[in-house]
Short mmCIF file of C-alpha atoms in Angstrom, two decimals:
data_model
loop_
_atom_site.label_atom_id
_atom_site.label_comp_id
_atom_site.label_asym_id
_atom_site.label_seq_id
_atom_site.Cartn_x
_atom_site.Cartn_y
_atom_site.Cartn_z
CA MET A 287 -12.52 11.46 24.66
CA THR A 288 -10.88 8.19 23.60
CA GLU A 289 -8.18 6.79 25.88
CA ARG A 290 -5.01 5.91 23.98
CA ILE A 291 -1.54 4.72 24.88
CA LEU A 292 0.83 7.62 24.37
CA PRO A 293 4.43 7.32 23.20
CA GLU A 294 6.92 7.66 26.03
CA GLY A 295 7.70 11.29 26.81
CA TYR A 296 4.37 12.73 25.56
CA THR A 297 1.46 14.27 27.44
CA TYR A 298 -1.99 15.49 26.41
CA LEU A 299 -3.05 19.10 26.00
CA GLU A 300 -6.62 20.16 25.16
CA HIS A 301 -7.82 22.99 22.96
CA ASP A 302 -11.34 23.86 21.82
CA GLY A 303 -12.67 20.30 21.83
CA ALA A 304 -9.45 18.76 20.51
CA ARG A 305 -6.97 16.75 22.56
CA LEU A 306 -3.44 16.15 21.27
CA ALA A 307 -0.23 14.72 22.67
CA PHE A 308 2.94 16.84 22.83
CA PRO A 309 6.47 16.13 24.07
CA VAL A 310 6.48 16.79 27.80
CA GLU A 311 9.41 19.21 27.62
CA TRP A 312 7.74 21.43 25.01
CA GLU A 313 6.20 24.68 26.28
CA ARG A 314 2.98 26.55 25.65
CA ALA A 315 3.51 29.96 24.05
CA ASP A 316 1.44 33.05 23.26
CA ALA A 317 -0.87 32.48 20.31
CA PRO A 318 -3.65 34.34 18.46
CA ALA A 319 -7.18 33.97 19.78
CA GLY A 320 -8.62 30.55 18.97
CA SER A 321 -5.17 28.96 18.69
CA LEU A 322 -2.84 26.84 20.80
CA ALA A 323 0.93 27.19 20.28
CA VAL A 324 3.46 24.73 21.70
CA VAL A 325 7.18 25.29 21.14
CA HIS A 326 10.42 23.41 21.61
CA PRO A 327 12.25 24.48 24.77
CA GLU A 328 15.05 26.99 24.45
CA THR A 329 18.36 25.27 23.78
CA GLU A 330 21.82 26.70 23.33
CA GLY A 331 22.54 27.11 19.61
CA LEU A 332 18.90 26.72 18.65
CA ALA A 333 18.06 30.04 16.99
CA PHE A 334 14.64 28.96 15.70
CA ARG A 335 12.40 26.93 17.99
CA PRO A 336 10.33 24.28 16.20
CA ASN A 337 6.66 24.70 17.03
CA VAL A 338 3.16 23.33 16.60
CA VAL A 339 0.11 25.59 16.28
CA VAL A 340 -3.42 24.18 16.61
CA ARG A 341 -6.35 26.26 15.36
CA VAL A 342 -10.07 25.50 15.45
CA SER A 343 -12.56 27.70 13.59
CA ASP A 344 -16.11 27.77 12.26
CA PHE A 345 -16.24 26.44 8.73
CA ALA A 346 -19.29 25.61 6.63
CA GLY A 347 -17.43 24.12 3.66
CA SER A 348 -16.02 20.71 2.80
CA LEU A 349 -12.55 19.32 3.50
CA PRO A 350 -11.50 19.76 -0.17
CA ALA A 351 -12.65 23.40 0.06
CA LEU A 352 -10.60 23.94 3.24
CA ALA A 353 -7.56 22.27 1.70
CA ALA A 354 -7.78 24.34 -1.50
CA PHE A 355 -8.35 27.54 0.48
CA SER A 356 -5.39 26.76 2.75
CA LEU A 357 -3.14 26.14 -0.23
CA ALA A 358 -4.20 29.29 -2.10
CA SER A 359 -4.09 31.58 0.93
CA THR A 360 -0.64 30.35 1.96
CA ARG A 361 0.75 30.97 -1.52
CA ALA A 362 -0.74 34.48 -1.45
CA GLN A 363 0.57 35.31 2.04
CA ILE A 364 4.06 33.77 1.97
CA SER A 365 6.25 35.04 -0.83
CA GLY A 366 8.42 32.37 -2.41
CA CYS A 367 6.84 29.38 -0.67
CA HIS A 368 6.93 26.11 -2.58
CA PHE A 369 4.31 23.43 -1.96
CA ILE A 370 5.86 19.98 -1.95
CA ALA A 371 3.00 17.67 -1.00
CA HIS A 372 -0.75 17.51 -0.55
CA ASP A 373 -1.92 14.09 0.61
CA GLU A 374 -4.93 12.29 2.03
CA LEU A 375 -4.58 10.69 5.45
CA ASP A 376 -6.64 9.48 8.38
CA LEU A 377 -7.07 11.89 11.31
CA ASP A 378 -8.82 10.51 14.39
CA GLY A 379 -10.65 7.94 12.28
CA GLY A 380 -11.84 10.45 9.67
CA GLU A 381 -10.71 11.92 6.38
CA GLY A 382 -7.89 14.46 6.58
CA ARG A 383 -5.23 16.20 4.53
CA ARG A 384 -1.55 16.88 5.02
CA GLN A 385 0.19 19.69 3.16
CA ARG A 386 3.94 20.30 3.13
CA PHE A 387 5.62 23.48 1.94
CA ALA A 388 8.98 25.20 2.30
CA TYR A 389 9.96 28.85 2.38
CA ALA A 390 12.65 31.23 3.66
CA ALA A 391 11.91 33.88 6.28
CA GLY A 392 13.89 35.82 8.87
CA GLY A 393 17.17 34.25 7.79
CA PHE A 394 15.84 30.70 8.21
CA ASP A 395 14.96 28.01 5.69
CA LEU A 396 11.73 26.51 7.01
CA VAL A 397 9.56 23.52 6.21
CA VAL A 398 5.94 23.17 7.31
CA ASP A 399 3.60 20.22 7.67
CA ARG A 400 -0.05 21.27 7.97
CA TYR A 401 -2.78 18.78 8.90
CA LEU A 402 -6.42 19.62 8.11
CA ALA A 403 -9.79 18.16 9.07
CA VAL A 404 -13.44 19.29 8.88
CA ARG A 405 -16.31 18.05 11.04
CA GLY A 406 -19.70 19.40 12.02
CA GLY A 407 -19.16 22.93 10.77
CA ARG A 408 -15.71 23.15 12.37
CA ALA A 409 -12.24 23.21 10.81
CA LEU A 410 -9.09 21.99 12.52
CA GLU A 411 -5.56 22.96 11.45
CA ILE A 412 -2.37 21.56 12.98
CA THR A 413 0.67 23.43 11.66
CA VAL A 414 4.16 22.07 12.38
CA THR A 415 7.11 24.36 11.56
CA ALA A 416 10.83 23.58 11.77
CA THR A 417 14.07 24.61 10.12
CA VAL A 418 15.20 22.38 7.28
CA ALA A 419 18.25 21.37 9.35
CA LEU A 420 15.96 19.91 12.02
CA ALA A 421 13.08 18.79 9.81
CA TYR A 422 14.19 15.15 9.78
CA GLU A 423 13.78 15.03 13.57
CA MET A 424 10.92 17.50 14.06
CA LEU A 425 8.41 16.57 11.35
CA PRO A 426 8.00 13.06 12.84
CA VAL A 427 7.17 14.78 16.15
CA GLY A 428 4.42 16.65 14.30
CA ALA A 429 3.17 13.36 12.86
CA VAL A 430 2.86 11.95 16.40
CA VAL A 431 0.95 15.07 17.51
CA ALA A 432 -1.47 14.78 14.57
CA GLY A 433 -1.78 11.03 14.98
CA SER A 434 -2.79 11.45 18.62
CA LEU A 435 -5.73 13.70 17.73
CA ASP A 436 -8.94 13.04 19.66
CA TRP A 437 -11.46 15.62 18.44
CA ASP A 438 -15.03 16.05 19.53
CA ALA A 439 -16.10 18.97 17.33
CA ALA A 440 -19.66 18.82 18.61
CA ALA A 441 -18.54 19.32 22.22
CA VAL A 442 -17.73 23.01 21.70
CA ARG A 443 -20.25 25.65 20.78
CA ALA A 444 -19.81 27.32 17.40
CA SER A 445 -17.99 30.67 17.18
CA SER A 446 -15.48 29.92 19.94
CA GLY A 447 -12.79 30.11 17.27
CA SER A 448 -12.13 32.59 14.48
CA ARG A 449 -14.25 32.73 11.33
CA ASP A 450 -13.01 32.15 7.80
CA ALA A 451 -15.30 34.62 6.05
CA GLU A 452 -14.04 33.77 2.57
CA VAL A 453 -15.51 30.28 2.65
CA MET A 454 -18.10 30.39 5.43
CA SER A 455 -20.91 29.90 2.93
CA GLY A 456 -19.34 26.69 1.68
CA THR A 457 -20.08 27.80 -1.90
CA LYS A 458 -16.44 28.03 -3.02
CA GLU A 459 -16.02 24.35 -3.68
CA PRO A 460 -12.78 23.72 -5.61
CA ARG A 461 -12.51 21.84 -8.87
CA HIS A 462 -12.68 18.11 -8.23
CA ASP A 463 -10.57 15.47 -9.94
CA VAL A 464 -13.49 13.51 -11.38
CA TRP A 465 -11.70 10.21 -11.96
CA LEU A 466 -9.94 10.19 -8.59
CA SER A 467 -13.12 11.22 -6.78
CA GLU A 468 -14.90 8.22 -8.29
CA LEU A 469 -11.98 5.98 -7.37
CA ALA A 470 -11.81 7.27 -3.77
CA GLY A 471 -15.57 7.34 -3.26
CA HIS A 472 -15.53 10.93 -2.02
CA PRO A 473 -14.66 14.34 -3.51
CA VAL A 474 -10.93 14.83 -4.17
CA GLU A 475 -9.59 18.24 -5.13
CA ASP A 476 -7.95 18.72 -8.54
CA LEU A 477 -4.24 19.50 -8.12
CA SER A 478 -3.35 19.50 -11.82
CA ARG A 479 -3.24 23.30 -12.16
CA LEU A 480 -0.70 23.91 -9.39
CA PRO A 481 2.44 23.00 -11.39
CA ALA A 482 1.54 25.66 -13.96
CA VAL A 483 1.79 28.44 -11.35
CA GLN A 484 4.61 27.14 -9.15
CA GLY A 485 8.03 27.63 -10.70
CA TYR A 486 11.77 27.82 -10.11
CA ARG A 487 12.93 31.37 -9.40
CA SER A 488 16.35 32.97 -9.83
CA ASP A 489 17.74 36.44 -9.23
CA GLY A 490 21.15 35.71 -10.68
CA PRO A 491 22.69 36.48 -14.08
CA THR A 492 22.47 34.26 -17.15
CA LEU A 493 25.89 33.04 -18.29
CA SER A 494 27.06 30.90 -21.18
CA ALA A 495 28.68 27.54 -20.51
CA SER A 496 32.06 28.93 -21.56
CA ALA A 497 31.78 31.84 -19.09
CA VAL A 498 30.84 29.42 -16.32
CA ASN A 499 33.82 27.21 -17.15
CA LEU A 500 36.15 30.21 -16.98
CA LEU A 501 34.90 31.02 -13.50
CA LYS A 502 35.42 27.44 -12.38
CA GLU A 503 38.94 27.28 -13.88
CA HIS A 504 39.98 30.55 -12.21
CA ALA A 505 38.01 30.16 -8.97
CA LYS A 506 41.11 30.39 -6.75
CA ARG A 507 42.28 33.63 -8.30
CA SER A 508 41.01 37.17 -7.72
CA ARG A 509 41.23 38.50 -11.25
CA PHE A 510 41.66 37.53 -14.89
CA GLY A 511 44.99 38.25 -16.53
CA ARG A 512 45.47 40.28 -19.71
CA PHE A 513 45.82 37.14 -21.83
CA ASP A 514 42.51 35.86 -20.45
CA LEU A 515 40.85 39.19 -21.25
CA ALA A 516 42.17 39.11 -24.81
CA ALA A 517 41.42 35.44 -25.50
CA HIS A 518 37.88 35.40 -24.08
CA GLN A 519 36.39 38.76 -24.98
CA THR A 520 32.82 37.51 -25.34
CA GLU A 521 32.85 35.76 -21.97
CA MET A 522 34.48 38.78 -20.31
CA GLY A 523 31.70 40.93 -21.70
CA GLU A 524 29.14 38.61 -20.08
CA LEU A 525 30.91 38.76 -16.72
CA ARG A 526 31.20 42.54 -16.84
CA ALA A 527 27.52 42.92 -17.78
CA ALA A 528 26.68 40.74 -14.77
CA GLU A 529 28.89 43.00 -12.60
CA LEU A 530 31.00 40.03 -11.58
CA ILE A 531 34.28 41.58 -12.79
CA ASP A 532 35.43 45.14 -13.51
CA ALA A 533 36.99 46.49 -16.69
CA ALA A 534 40.44 45.34 -15.58
CA GLY A 535 39.23 41.80 -14.89
CA ARG A 536 39.22 42.07 -11.09
CA PHE A 537 36.61 39.95 -9.34
CA SER A 538 33.81 41.85 -7.61
CA PRO A 539 33.20 41.34 -3.86
CA ASP A 540 30.01 39.44 -4.79
CA LEU A 541 31.94 37.07 -7.03
CA GLU A 542 34.60 36.58 -4.36
CA PHE A 543 31.86 35.53 -1.93
CA ILE A 544 30.17 33.27 -4.49
CA LEU A 545 33.42 31.50 -5.34
CA GLY A 546 33.91 30.57 -1.69
CA ALA A 547 31.80 27.49 -2.43
CA LEU A 548 34.45 26.36 -4.94
CA ARG A 549 37.48 27.41 -2.86
CA GLU A 550 36.32 25.50 0.23
CA PRO A 551 34.37 22.59 -1.32
CA GLU A 552 32.27 20.27 0.83
CA PHE A 553 30.23 18.31 -1.71
CA ARG A 554 28.58 18.61 -5.11
CA ILE A 555 25.11 17.70 -6.36
CA GLU A 556 24.69 16.90 -10.05
CA ILE A 557 21.26 16.64 -11.68
CA GLY A 558 20.67 15.81 -15.31
CA ALA A 559 17.21 15.90 -16.86
CA ARG A 560 15.36 15.65 -20.17
CA HIS A 561 12.09 16.94 -21.61
CA GLN A 562 10.94 17.05 -25.25
CA GLY A 563 14.38 16.42 -26.68
CA LEU A 564 16.16 18.99 -24.49
CA ASP A 565 18.79 17.93 -21.98
CA THR A 566 19.21 20.25 -19.01
CA THR A 567 21.25 20.26 -15.81
CA LEU A 568 21.32 21.61 -12.29
CA ASP A 569 24.81 21.81 -10.81
CA ILE A 570 25.17 22.70 -7.11
CA HIS A 571 28.54 23.22 -5.40
CA VAL A 572 28.29 23.36 -1.61
CA GLY A 573 31.15 24.82 0.38
CA ALA A 574 32.11 27.52 2.87
CA GLY A 575 28.59 27.35 4.30
CA ARG A 576 26.85 28.27 1.05
CA ALA A 577 25.79 26.76 -2.28
CA LEU A 578 26.78 27.93 -5.74
CA VAL A 579 23.94 27.06 -8.11
CA LEU A 580 24.24 26.73 -11.90
CA ALA A 581 20.79 26.02 -13.32
CA GLY A 582 19.76 25.16 -16.84
CA PRO A 583 16.08 25.35 -17.85
CA SER A 584 13.84 23.89 -15.11
CA ALA A 585 10.84 21.58 -15.36
CA PRO A 586 8.34 24.44 -14.76
CA GLU A 587 10.03 26.48 -17.50
CA LEU A 588 10.21 23.66 -20.05
CA ILE A 589 6.74 22.23 -19.40
CA HIS A 590 4.70 25.31 -18.48
CA GLY A 591 6.77 28.21 -19.76
CA ILE A 592 7.23 29.76 -16.31
CA ALA A 593 10.12 32.21 -16.62
CA PRO A 594 12.58 31.82 -13.74
CA ARG A 595 13.14 35.55 -13.42
CA GLY A 596 10.86 38.21 -12.05
CA ASP A 597 12.53 41.05 -13.95
CA GLY A 598 10.82 40.41 -17.29
CA ARG A 599 14.00 39.15 -18.99
CA GLY A 600 12.38 35.88 -19.96
CA GLY A 601 13.60 32.31 -19.78
CA THR A 602 16.89 30.45 -19.93
CA PRO A 603 18.28 30.22 -23.48
CA ARG A 604 19.59 26.84 -24.56
CA GLY A 605 23.22 26.37 -23.54
CA THR A 606 23.13 28.97 -20.75
CA PHE A 607 22.93 28.79 -16.97
CA LEU A 608 21.45 30.90 -14.24
CA LEU A 609 24.09 31.59 -11.60
CA ASP A 610 22.79 31.88 -8.06
CA LEU A 611 23.85 31.63 -4.45
CA ALA A 612 21.74 29.71 -1.93
CA THR A 613 22.01 28.61 1.66
CA THR A 614 22.91 24.98 2.23
CA GLU A 615 19.60 24.41 4.00
CA GLY A 616 17.76 25.97 1.07
CA VAL A 617 19.06 23.34 -1.37
CA PRO A 618 16.26 20.73 -0.93
CA ALA A 619 13.53 23.28 -1.69
CA LEU A 620 15.58 24.65 -4.58
CA ILE A 621 15.87 21.17 -6.13
CA ALA A 622 12.16 20.55 -5.57
CA ALA A 623 11.26 23.78 -7.38
CA TRP A 624 13.66 23.12 -10.28
CA ALA A 625 12.51 19.51 -10.81
CA GLY A 626 8.82 20.42 -10.47
CA LEU A 627 8.33 18.31 -7.34
CA GLY A 628 4.93 19.24 -5.96
CA PRO A 629 1.45 18.09 -4.95
CA ALA A 630 -0.04 15.36 -7.14
CA TRP A 631 -2.20 12.28 -6.69
CA SER A 632 -0.10 9.16 -7.32
CA VAL A 633 -2.02 6.00 -8.25
CA ALA A 634 -0.42 2.71 -9.29
CA GLY A 635 -1.54 1.35 -12.64
CA ASN A 636 -0.88 -1.76 -14.69
CA VAL A 637 2.00 -0.17 -16.61
CA ARG A 638 4.87 -0.91 -14.24
CA THR A 639 7.75 -1.46 -16.64
CA LEU A 640 9.00 0.13 -19.85
CA GLU A 641 10.98 -1.55 -22.60
CA PRO A 642 14.56 -0.39 -23.29
CA GLY A 643 14.62 3.18 -24.60
CA ALA A 644 10.94 3.86 -23.82
CA LEU A 645 11.69 6.12 -20.85
CA GLU A 646 13.84 8.38 -23.00
CA ARG A 647 11.25 8.37 -25.80
CA GLY A 648 8.51 9.22 -23.30
CA CYS A 649 10.49 12.24 -22.13
CA ASP A 650 10.65 13.43 -25.75
CA ALA A 651 7.01 12.79 -26.73
CA PRO A 652 3.98 10.99 -25.23
CA LEU A 653 4.08 7.21 -25.58
CA ALA A 654 1.18 5.43 -27.23
CA ALA A 655 -1.10 3.75 -24.69
CA PRO A 656 -1.56 -0.02 -25.18
CA ASP A 657 -5.11 -1.27 -25.66
CA ASP A 658 -5.13 -3.06 -22.29
CA VAL A 659 -3.87 -0.07 -20.27
CA ASP A 660 -5.93 0.89 -17.21
CA ALA A 661 -7.10 4.40 -16.28
CA ALA A 662 -4.19 5.12 -13.91
CA SER A 663 -1.61 4.19 -16.51
CA ARG A 664 -3.46 6.07 -19.25
CA ARG A 665 -3.22 9.10 -16.98
CA LEU A 666 0.53 8.49 -16.56
CA LEU A 667 1.18 8.07 -20.29
CA GLY A 668 -0.84 11.16 -21.18
CA GLN A 669 1.18 13.55 -19.02
CA PRO A 670 4.28 15.53 -20.09
CA TRP A 671 7.34 13.69 -18.74
CA PHE A 672 10.40 15.25 -17.14
CA GLY A 673 12.96 12.61 -16.25
CA TRP A 674 15.69 13.60 -13.81
CA SER A 675 18.65 11.87 -12.20
CA MET A 676 20.40 13.19 -9.10
CA SER A 677 23.81 12.15 -7.84
CA ILE A 678 26.07 13.15 -4.96
CA PRO A 679 29.43 11.71 -6.07
CA ASP A 680 31.08 12.00 -2.65
CA LEU A 681 28.39 9.75 -1.15
CA GLY A 682 28.01 7.38 -4.08
CA PHE A 683 24.35 8.38 -4.11
CA GLU A 684 22.40 8.24 -7.38
CA ARG A 685 18.66 8.15 -7.93
CA THR A 686 16.37 8.66 -10.94
CA TRP A 687 12.81 9.93 -10.86
CA LEU A 688 10.14 10.64 -13.43
CA ASN A 689 8.03 13.75 -12.97
CA ALA A 690 4.76 12.78 -14.67
CA GLY A 691 2.81 15.97 -13.98
CA ALA A 692 -0.67 15.35 -12.57
CA ALA A 693 0.18 11.63 -12.27
CA GLY A 694 2.88 12.46 -9.74
CA HIS A 695 6.45 11.28 -9.32
CA TYR A 696 7.75 7.78 -10.05
CA ALA A 697 10.94 6.17 -8.81
CA VAL A 698 12.80 4.73 -11.80
CA GLY A 699 14.72 1.47 -11.48
CA ALA A 700 16.92 -0.25 -14.04
CA LEU A 701 15.87 -3.72 -15.25
CA ASP A 702 18.27 -6.44 -16.37
CA ASP A 703 17.05 -6.17 -19.98
CA GLY A 704 17.84 -2.43 -20.14
CA GLY A 705 14.26 -1.37 -19.55
CA SER A 706 12.88 0.64 -16.66
CA GLU A 707 10.67 -0.09 -13.67
CA LEU A 708 8.27 2.67 -12.58
CA VAL A 709 7.05 2.84 -8.99
CA PRO A 710 4.68 5.67 -7.99
CA VAL A 711 6.01 7.56 -4.99
CA ALA A 712 4.44 10.36 -2.97
CA SER A 713 6.15 13.71 -3.44
CA ALA A 714 6.71 13.99 0.32
CA GLN A 715 8.80 10.80 0.12
CA VAL A 716 10.95 12.25 -2.67
CA TRP A 717 11.48 15.31 -0.47
CA ASP A 718 12.46 13.04 2.44
CA VAL A 719 15.14 11.43 0.25
CA LEU A 720 16.52 14.85 -0.69
CA LEU A 721 16.54 15.90 2.94
CA GLN A 722 18.20 12.71 4.16
CA GLU A 723 20.90 12.51 1.49
CA ILE A 724 21.80 16.19 1.53
CA GLY A 725 21.84 16.04 5.32
CA ALA A 726 24.22 13.09 5.12
CA ALA A 727 26.56 15.08 2.90
CA THR A 728 26.89 18.16 5.08
CA ILE A 729 27.44 19.11 8.72
CA ALA A 730 24.49 21.48 8.70
CA ARG A 731 23.02 20.65 12.10
CA PRO A 732 24.16 22.28 15.34
CA ALA A 733 26.42 20.04 17.40
CA ALA A 734 23.76 19.76 20.09
CA TRP A 735 21.51 17.93 17.62
CA GLU A 736 24.00 15.43 16.23
#
């Protein structure tokens, strides 16, 4: 084992040939065979205890195979999870992966960082789980745990952990990204197919813009008057079909609850986006401890045709909005799903600026690649573009990103000449911005954690 200087307040624990540092006040907990679980101590007001689970198992495949298997099995096992990031990183001086995904379970909105490594026929998984409200404090703790890893896989006899039968043979190697594998000098898994299967989901009704405006205008009332019913018959028909009002125009209990976000407003998030000539929006009103969501067509729907509904009623017609209710803590994952934020390999190229108007044109149709463009920029220019701008007016926050598909996300800056600067940014960093800014706009954390 390598001796290292630990951060103050951390101590080492050992498991199956691996040594990792944990906060001294965290506690060991019951865990499945072959695993180590360490949890945050019980604290008043802390309903979900952040935790780290370490698992070592026999594994005959490669690191890309483990990473692809982990991604696919998680999506199959956890309904509604959304993968945000899938990155390379160094673990104990060797190649590793970090995956981040979010999901809702047991009344909690959770975010997970999973670290993966493979050595000598052994696989190591470090899984860090926290609520979204505490993710900004807890995920860095997980990064310290993973960064402290000292792993001697050869020191433990095989079969002391569980077996992953699906990939024990090592034959299920995933598709490799050929260009990136050559650039990295080692096999890199192809992530380009994930956006086509990971979409924005909604269970709410589809309403026209005029019906939505009526709800906003009358949000503080409990029914529509007879003149409203007579003057807006089409919209009233939509609201009745959605079971939001009754025949007499009275608001349903569900609508009364939904409108609480407008009656007790805390802040609003406005997102405008464009793809192939279509402008679309995501409007989120947060208030009364919940979020009213009005969603136009999402990036997964516009680019990949992924219908937002699971009831077979198709997509979002132009000029309509999906009305939904979400938890405040669920908003970052909701935005990530709508904007198509997900795993991708981001590589800087020699195209770093665009002339005035080129960003908008690129969101409508692919831009022609200059003769001197390098491979990374050719990859960028060949992808379908979804440009989106997010603002939180109460904070004065505004940021623009470009979703360039397999080429990843780019931060968009305005140049003095009216053009645009493009800076590749890891999807996990975009998520961190969402988390930080939305956290700054709401009092979502328990008082004990402020």
